[in-house]
Amino acid sequence: RSGSKHGTTPADNYYLARRRTLQVVVSSLLTEAGFESAEKAAVETLTEMLQSYISEIGRSAKSYCEHTARTQPTLSDIVVTLVEMGFNVELLPAYAKRSQRMVITAPPVTNQPVTPKALTAGQNKPHPSHIPSHFPEFPDPHTYIKTPTYREPVSDYQVLREKAASQRRDVERALTRFMAKTGETQSLFKDDVSTFPLIAARPFTVPYLTALLPSELEMQQMEETDSSEQEEQTDTENLPLHMGTDDSGPEKENSSVLQQNSSLAGSRNGEENVIDNPYLRPVKKPKIRRKK
Amino acid sequence: AVPVSAAAAPPEGAMSNGVYVPSAANGDVKPVVSSTPLVDFLLQLEDYTPTIPDAVTGYYLNRAGFEASDPRIIRLISLAAQKFISDIANDALQHCKMKGTTSGSSRGKSKDKKYTLTMEDLAPALAEYGINVKKPHYFT
């Protein structure tokens, strides 16, 4: 409590002022008893005893009062407290009459320590009517109200369309430039190669092949329906027949494409290594199960 | 001699301050003074200011949870605390005087009026109250 700290807060000052008053009181009582001087340790001891005596009377009187289901202590509570502490209450009036000499007019520090309102922002919410006023206040509103700090996104239709269009254009441009940088390019101008690079078109030997071959997704779907058709053995014969023709058709083309791919790539012997640029690898088509 | 039913109005027996005191029968039961002894004294306290200011005593009582409705109660408590300390001081003075005059220094005049309260006098005075203080002789 009493600080060995160097800094004293207003609460500490408030407390120390009263303690000093008690020390003055003890000194005056000692003087009254006949002492001229006293040891510091003795005065400190008596001050501490006085303070704890007062506190103990307060605590004990409060306990007695609450023991009888009251909240306000009365004279009887204090008398009982004093009796319990070994104090002879009958001698008290005699003592009062005898020592009517020294009166300390040492007023304590009057400013009460106010808890500093650190970082208060905004008005606190006032108490609703069912809460008594001696209860603590509500916390600052910033502790429970959240204000988003981002701006609302623009929801104007025109702005959004423009934004989407410009984004799409940028993406396309970036992608084509990337492909031009990593692949073969053709240029429109004879002298300047790098200004407007065009992705070089690779001519297929069989140009209509891509139109005939189904895409990978379609082939997967076809495989799944094939398996389901095989297990269920549906009555419709059109579908299996149709798929059969489709399978056999692209199957032949597939083999030819594979041969061409191998010839184009050169060093591929069914191994899947060596090509380090994944964007330059030829497309791998899934294997088609041989239909019945 | 003690009335059996407590609910019955006491027909006999001294009434003082509204408190029922059972009448003494054959000197067996002495009537105990059951009125609060300090009621009258409390009225005298209105114009008497004890040494400890009311604010200081009130501060320490508030810290203990004691909310005083009557300022005279606070004065009573401060007076009791004062008496407590001055009793101890008087006992210490007795000790001091005893130590001084046992050696038989000066017969004619009494011992010099300069008494200093030391821990050596205070310790036995407090020991009689059951408070044991032991202060170190040195501070490291």
XYZ file of C-alpha atoms in Angstrom:
432
model
C 0.000 0.000 0.000
C 2.318 2.753 1.145
C 4.628 3.062 -1.737
C 8.220 2.238 -1.953
C 7.654 3.255 -5.542
C 9.014 6.549 -6.629
C 5.979 7.855 -8.439
C 2.878 8.562 -6.429
C -0.518 8.641 -7.964
C -3.267 10.855 -6.603
C -4.642 7.810 -4.832
C -1.327 7.303 -3.121
C -1.193 10.938 -2.114
C -4.674 10.663 -0.763
C -3.669 7.675 1.291
C -0.376 9.141 2.450
C -2.007 12.345 3.637
C -4.230 10.445 5.948
C -1.412 8.371 7.219
C 0.544 11.461 8.012
C -2.439 12.776 9.909
C -2.474 9.606 11.953
C 1.183 10.051 12.696
C 0.523 13.555 13.924
C -2.267 12.233 16.102
C -0.007 9.585 17.582
C 2.641 12.170 18.284
C 0.162 14.401 20.039
C -1.064 11.523 22.149
C 2.485 10.699 23.121
C 3.110 14.282 24.039
C -0.005 14.252 26.133
C 1.200 11.150 27.907
C 4.385 12.931 28.855
C 6.961 11.910 26.283
C 9.241 14.556 24.895
C 10.491 12.623 21.947
C 10.094 9.248 20.457
C 11.873 6.829 18.185
C 10.733 6.837 14.609
C 10.172 3.093 14.702
C 7.994 3.439 17.775
C 5.871 6.146 16.172
C 5.533 4.061 13.048
C 4.495 1.066 15.102
C 1.845 3.025 16.917
C 0.583 4.587 13.715
C 0.213 1.213 12.114
C -1.561 -0.066 15.186
C -3.916 2.876 15.213
C -4.809 2.434 11.586
C -5.418 -1.261 11.890
C -7.392 -0.713 15.082
C -9.763 1.654 13.340
C -10.080 -0.654 10.377
C -10.751 -3.617 12.592
C -13.462 -1.766 14.496
C -15.078 -0.842 11.218
C -14.940 -4.343 9.849
C -16.131 -6.006 13.010
C -18.957 -3.533 13.562
C -20.086 -4.057 10.006
C -20.037 -7.815 10.529
C -22.097 -7.580 13.671
C -24.554 -5.302 11.992
C -24.945 -7.608 9.007
C -25.246 -10.553 11.363
C -28.570 -9.151 12.503
C -29.759 -8.506 8.961
C -29.206 -4.780 9.019
C -27.122 -2.546 6.818
C -26.598 0.487 9.007
C -24.400 -0.058 12.011
C -25.702 1.318 15.279
C -24.239 2.130 18.629
C -24.905 -1.364 19.941
C -22.835 -2.882 17.175
C -19.907 -0.713 18.079
C -20.251 -1.421 21.763
C -20.248 -5.122 21.107
C -17.254 -4.711 18.828
C -15.303 -2.823 21.423
C -16.152 -5.369 24.047
C -15.007 -8.117 21.771
C -11.712 -6.358 21.180
C -11.016 -6.175 24.866
C -11.852 -2.543 25.269
C -13.436 -1.409 28.489
C -16.263 0.772 27.353
C -17.100 2.035 30.818
C -13.840 3.921 30.991
C -14.488 5.786 27.796
C -16.490 8.716 29.172
C -13.880 9.266 31.846
C -11.172 9.369 29.247
C -13.075 11.812 27.143
C -13.540 14.181 30.015
C -9.922 14.026 30.991
C -8.201 14.662 27.755
C -9.942 17.595 26.276
C -6.795 19.298 25.390
C -5.242 18.687 22.069
C -7.285 18.994 18.979
C -5.662 18.405 15.676
C -6.886 20.672 13.004
C -4.971 18.941 10.309
C -7.324 18.612 7.403
C -6.420 15.955 4.915
C -5.939 16.537 1.240
C -9.362 17.349 0.022
C -9.182 16.379 -3.615
C -10.420 12.887 -4.060
C -8.540 10.745 -6.519
C -10.439 10.674 -9.757
C -9.883 7.726 -12.019
C -8.537 9.351 -15.158
C -10.805 8.916 -18.105
C -8.293 7.513 -20.455
C -9.229 7.356 -24.056
C -12.894 7.988 -23.652
C -14.509 8.264 -26.973
C -18.074 9.217 -27.363
C -20.919 9.262 -24.899
C -21.550 6.322 -22.681
C -24.985 4.890 -22.806
C -26.995 6.094 -19.822
C -28.366 3.640 -17.314
C -31.746 2.193 -17.990
C -34.267 2.904 -15.291
C -33.980 -0.465 -13.624
C -30.306 -0.054 -12.801
C -29.426 1.998 -9.693
C -27.221 4.977 -10.214
C -24.392 3.800 -7.960
C -23.584 0.979 -10.317
C -20.654 1.541 -12.662
C -21.339 3.143 -15.964
C -21.620 1.373 -19.226
C -18.364 1.010 -21.132
C -17.412 3.288 -23.957
C -19.422 2.714 -27.078
C -16.368 1.842 -29.107
C -16.028 -1.380 -27.159
C -19.197 -2.879 -28.474
C -20.038 -0.957 -31.641
C -18.132 -1.891 -34.716
C -17.849 0.491 -37.606
C -16.409 -1.018 -40.743
C -13.515 0.984 -42.006
C -13.608 -0.053 -45.608
C -15.508 1.814 -48.211
C -18.520 0.232 -49.660
C -17.761 -1.340 -53.001
C -19.103 0.512 -55.985
C -22.318 -1.003 -57.154
C -22.976 1.226 -60.096
C -23.800 -0.910 -63.077
C -21.874 1.130 -65.592
C -18.762 1.271 -63.471
C -18.887 -2.412 -62.815
C -19.278 -3.262 -66.477
C -16.402 -1.068 -67.411
C -14.292 -2.571 -64.704
C -15.111 -6.097 -65.784
C -14.394 -5.296 -69.398
C -11.068 -3.680 -68.679
C -10.072 -6.564 -66.423
C -10.925 -9.053 -69.102
C -8.973 -7.124 -71.671
C -5.968 -6.941 -69.427
C -6.088 -10.628 -68.702
C -6.294 -11.542 -72.308
C -3.440 -9.264 -73.178
C -1.267 -10.595 -70.420
C -1.967 -14.143 -71.360
C -1.256 -13.701 -75.028
C 1.944 -11.849 -74.312
C 3.021 -14.616 -72.035
C 2.355 -17.233 -74.641
C 4.194 -15.168 -77.193
C 7.182 -14.852 -74.931
C 7.359 -18.516 -74.165
C 6.475 -19.913 -77.521
C 7.107 -19.289 -81.126
C 6.087 -15.961 -82.510
C 5.392 -14.471 -85.807
C 5.630 -10.783 -86.404
C 3.612 -8.558 -88.626
C 6.395 -6.137 -89.321
C 9.476 -7.163 -91.057
C 11.941 -5.202 -89.034
C 10.462 -4.960 -85.603
C 9.981 -8.372 -84.122
C 9.112 -7.619 -80.555
C 6.513 -4.895 -80.763
C 3.486 -6.840 -81.758
C 4.294 -10.459 -81.392
C 1.732 -12.854 -82.575
C 1.545 -16.333 -81.323
C 2.761 -18.516 -84.061
C 0.133 -20.752 -85.455
C 1.066 -24.346 -85.533
C -0.423 -25.881 -88.561
C -1.872 -29.266 -87.943
C -1.240 -31.898 -90.503
C -4.772 -33.016 -90.123
C -6.647 -29.777 -89.653
C -10.084 -31.204 -89.174
C -8.961 -33.421 -86.344
C -9.903 -31.101 -83.548
C -13.401 -30.849 -84.874
C -13.812 -34.574 -84.840
C -12.162 -35.357 -81.572
C -14.336 -34.780 -78.511
C -12.847 -32.753 -75.712
C -11.553 -34.402 -72.622
C -14.577 -33.601 -70.606
C -16.861 -35.136 -73.113
C -14.745 -38.222 -73.247
C -14.881 -38.631 -69.517
C -18.604 -38.294 -69.564
C -18.762 -40.817 -72.296
C -16.664 -43.206 -70.301
C -18.883 -42.855 -67.304
C -21.988 -43.397 -69.254
C -20.299 -46.329 -70.891
C -19.636 -48.004 -67.612
C -23.114 -47.332 -66.361
C -24.532 -48.629 -69.567
C -22.482 -51.777 -69.307
C -23.614 -52.541 -65.771
C -27.219 -51.694 -66.231
C -27.601 -53.228 -69.625
C -30.217 -50.825 -70.744
C -32.646 -51.770 -73.426
C -31.904 -48.845 -75.683
C -29.440 -49.881 -78.259
C -29.034 -46.583 -79.904
C -26.783 -45.145 -77.326
C -24.270 -47.980 -77.183
C -24.200 -48.159 -80.892
C -23.746 -44.475 -81.157
C -20.984 -44.531 -78.659
C -19.400 -47.439 -80.310
C -19.120 -45.588 -83.557
C -17.794 -42.575 -81.759
C -15.246 -44.615 -79.930
C -13.965 -46.440 -82.912
C -13.815 -43.323 -84.947
C -11.720 -41.219 -82.641
C -9.771 -44.257 -81.613
C -8.303 -44.566 -85.021
C -7.697 -40.873 -85.179
C -6.197 -40.989 -81.734
C -3.628 -43.484 -82.718
C -2.691 -41.438 -85.702
C -2.465 -38.342 -83.573
C -0.299 -40.167 -81.116
C 2.035 -41.155 -83.856
C 2.174 -37.651 -85.099
C 2.751 -36.302 -81.670
C 5.581 -38.645 -81.142
C 7.085 -37.669 -84.418
C 6.695 -34.027 -83.614
C 8.137 -34.272 -80.148
C 10.910 -36.467 -81.266
C 12.389 -38.023 -78.235
C 9.259 -39.393 -76.636
C 9.295 -43.118 -76.182
C 6.340 -43.347 -73.886
C 8.315 -41.742 -71.112
C 7.044 -38.775 -69.298
C 10.144 -36.776 -68.501
C 12.699 -34.517 -70.120
C 10.324 -31.731 -71.085
C 10.805 -29.189 -68.345
C 8.461 -26.447 -69.523
C 5.005 -27.681 -68.657
C 3.445 -25.273 -71.076
C 5.279 -26.833 -73.953
C 4.298 -30.373 -73.255
C 1.917 -31.799 -75.741
C -1.551 -32.448 -74.598
C -2.144 -35.823 -73.061
C -5.346 -37.347 -74.108
C -6.922 -39.882 -71.801
C -6.870 -43.485 -72.840
C -10.092 -44.679 -74.297
C -11.240 -48.034 -73.188
C -11.841 -50.389 -75.937
C -15.572 -50.711 -76.359
C -17.163 -54.160 -76.652
C -39.255 -16.880 39.361
C -38.615 -16.342 35.725
C -41.886 -16.048 33.798
C -42.534 -19.064 31.677
C -44.081 -17.600 28.587
C -41.984 -15.056 26.883
C -44.916 -13.726 24.917
C -46.708 -12.630 28.024
C -46.222 -9.039 29.015
C -43.819 -8.905 31.883
C -45.965 -8.196 34.893
C -43.084 -7.804 37.257
C -39.526 -6.869 36.693
C -37.722 -3.624 36.315
C -38.009 -1.902 32.997
C -35.239 0.430 32.091
C -34.994 1.928 28.663
C -37.555 -0.483 27.380
C -35.407 -3.503 28.092
C -36.819 -6.210 30.239
C -34.748 -7.042 33.280
C -35.852 -10.093 35.213
C -36.488 -9.387 38.863
C -34.041 -10.797 41.326
C -35.464 -13.656 43.287
C -33.667 -14.451 46.536
C -30.560 -12.813 45.179
C -29.982 -15.651 42.770
C -30.129 -13.696 39.606
C -28.556 -10.319 39.607
C -30.094 -7.973 37.131
C -27.581 -7.309 34.458
C -27.354 -3.800 33.236
C -28.540 -4.269 29.735
C -28.966 -0.732 28.579
C -26.401 0.511 26.179
C -23.923 2.291 28.362
C -22.833 4.933 25.938
C -26.166 6.326 24.889
C -25.830 9.291 27.182
C -22.211 9.689 26.304
C -23.078 9.818 22.685
C -25.172 12.876 23.260
C -22.216 14.600 24.862
C -20.093 13.879 21.872
C -21.824 16.374 19.708
C -19.653 19.229 20.851
C -16.513 17.319 21.550
C -13.955 16.909 18.839
C -11.537 14.069 19.312
C -7.959 14.389 18.251
C -8.360 12.344 15.120
C -10.297 14.285 12.504
C -13.600 12.838 11.469
C -12.564 12.656 7.852
C -9.557 10.479 8.582
C -11.445 8.053 10.769
C -14.284 8.009 8.299
C -11.827 7.227 5.508
C -10.449 4.184 7.272
C -13.869 3.003 8.282
C -15.082 3.315 4.735
C -12.205 1.218 3.542
C -13.355 -1.497 5.934
C -16.896 -1.311 4.633
C -18.373 0.633 7.491
C -20.747 3.321 6.337
C -21.492 5.609 9.251
C -24.898 7.138 9.339
C -24.228 9.230 12.429
C -21.116 11.407 12.736
C -21.152 10.861 16.482
C -20.473 7.193 15.854
C -17.298 8.160 14.050
C -16.244 10.342 16.951
C -16.891 7.511 19.319
C -14.714 5.187 17.334
C -11.913 7.722 17.035
C -12.104 8.319 20.740
C -11.871 4.612 21.441
C -8.839 4.329 19.174
C -7.237 7.297 20.879
C -7.750 5.755 24.243
C -6.244 2.524 23.009
C -3.078 4.258 21.909
C -2.789 6.467 24.942
C -3.185 3.470 27.226
C -0.237 1.871 25.522
C 1.686 5.114 25.721
C 1.028 5.382 29.430
C 2.196 1.846 29.968
C 5.346 2.597 28.046
C 5.839 5.698 30.146
C 5.579 3.603 33.266
C 8.220 1.290 31.912
C 10.400 4.213 31.061
C 10.012 5.719 34.513
C 10.691 2.416 36.180
C 13.919 2.028 34.276
C 14.953 5.509 35.146
C 14.375 5.655 38.876
C 15.400 2.142 39.851
C 18.996 3.093 39.586
C 18.421 5.756 42.247
C 20.140 8.454 40.275
C 18.772 11.654 41.623
C 16.797 11.553 44.785
C 16.016 15.202 45.187
C 14.445 16.118 41.989
C 12.529 13.670 39.999
C 13.923 12.296 36.862
C 14.346 14.786 34.096
C 11.189 15.390 32.269
C 12.623 14.279 29.027
C 11.204 10.894 28.319
C 11.860 9.348 24.998
C 9.710 6.591 23.730
C 11.944 3.814 22.533
C 11.225 0.405 21.204
C 12.660 -1.100 24.345
C 9.882 0.507 26.360
C 7.216 -0.103 23.810
C 7.871 -3.799 23.395
C 6.999 -4.903 26.934
C 4.057 -2.484 27.014
C 2.671 -4.097 23.910
C 3.469 -7.560 25.175
C 0.931 -7.041 27.914
C -1.672 -6.519 25.259
C -0.559 -9.644 23.467
C 1.109 -7.760 20.628
C 4.619 -8.909 19.947
C 6.838 -6.571 18.018
C 10.343 -7.480 17.121
C 12.225 -4.891 15.195
C 15.688 -5.666 13.897
C 18.468 -3.735 15.538
C 20.014 -2.883 12.239
C 18.877 -2.424 8.742
C 20.897 -4.182 6.105
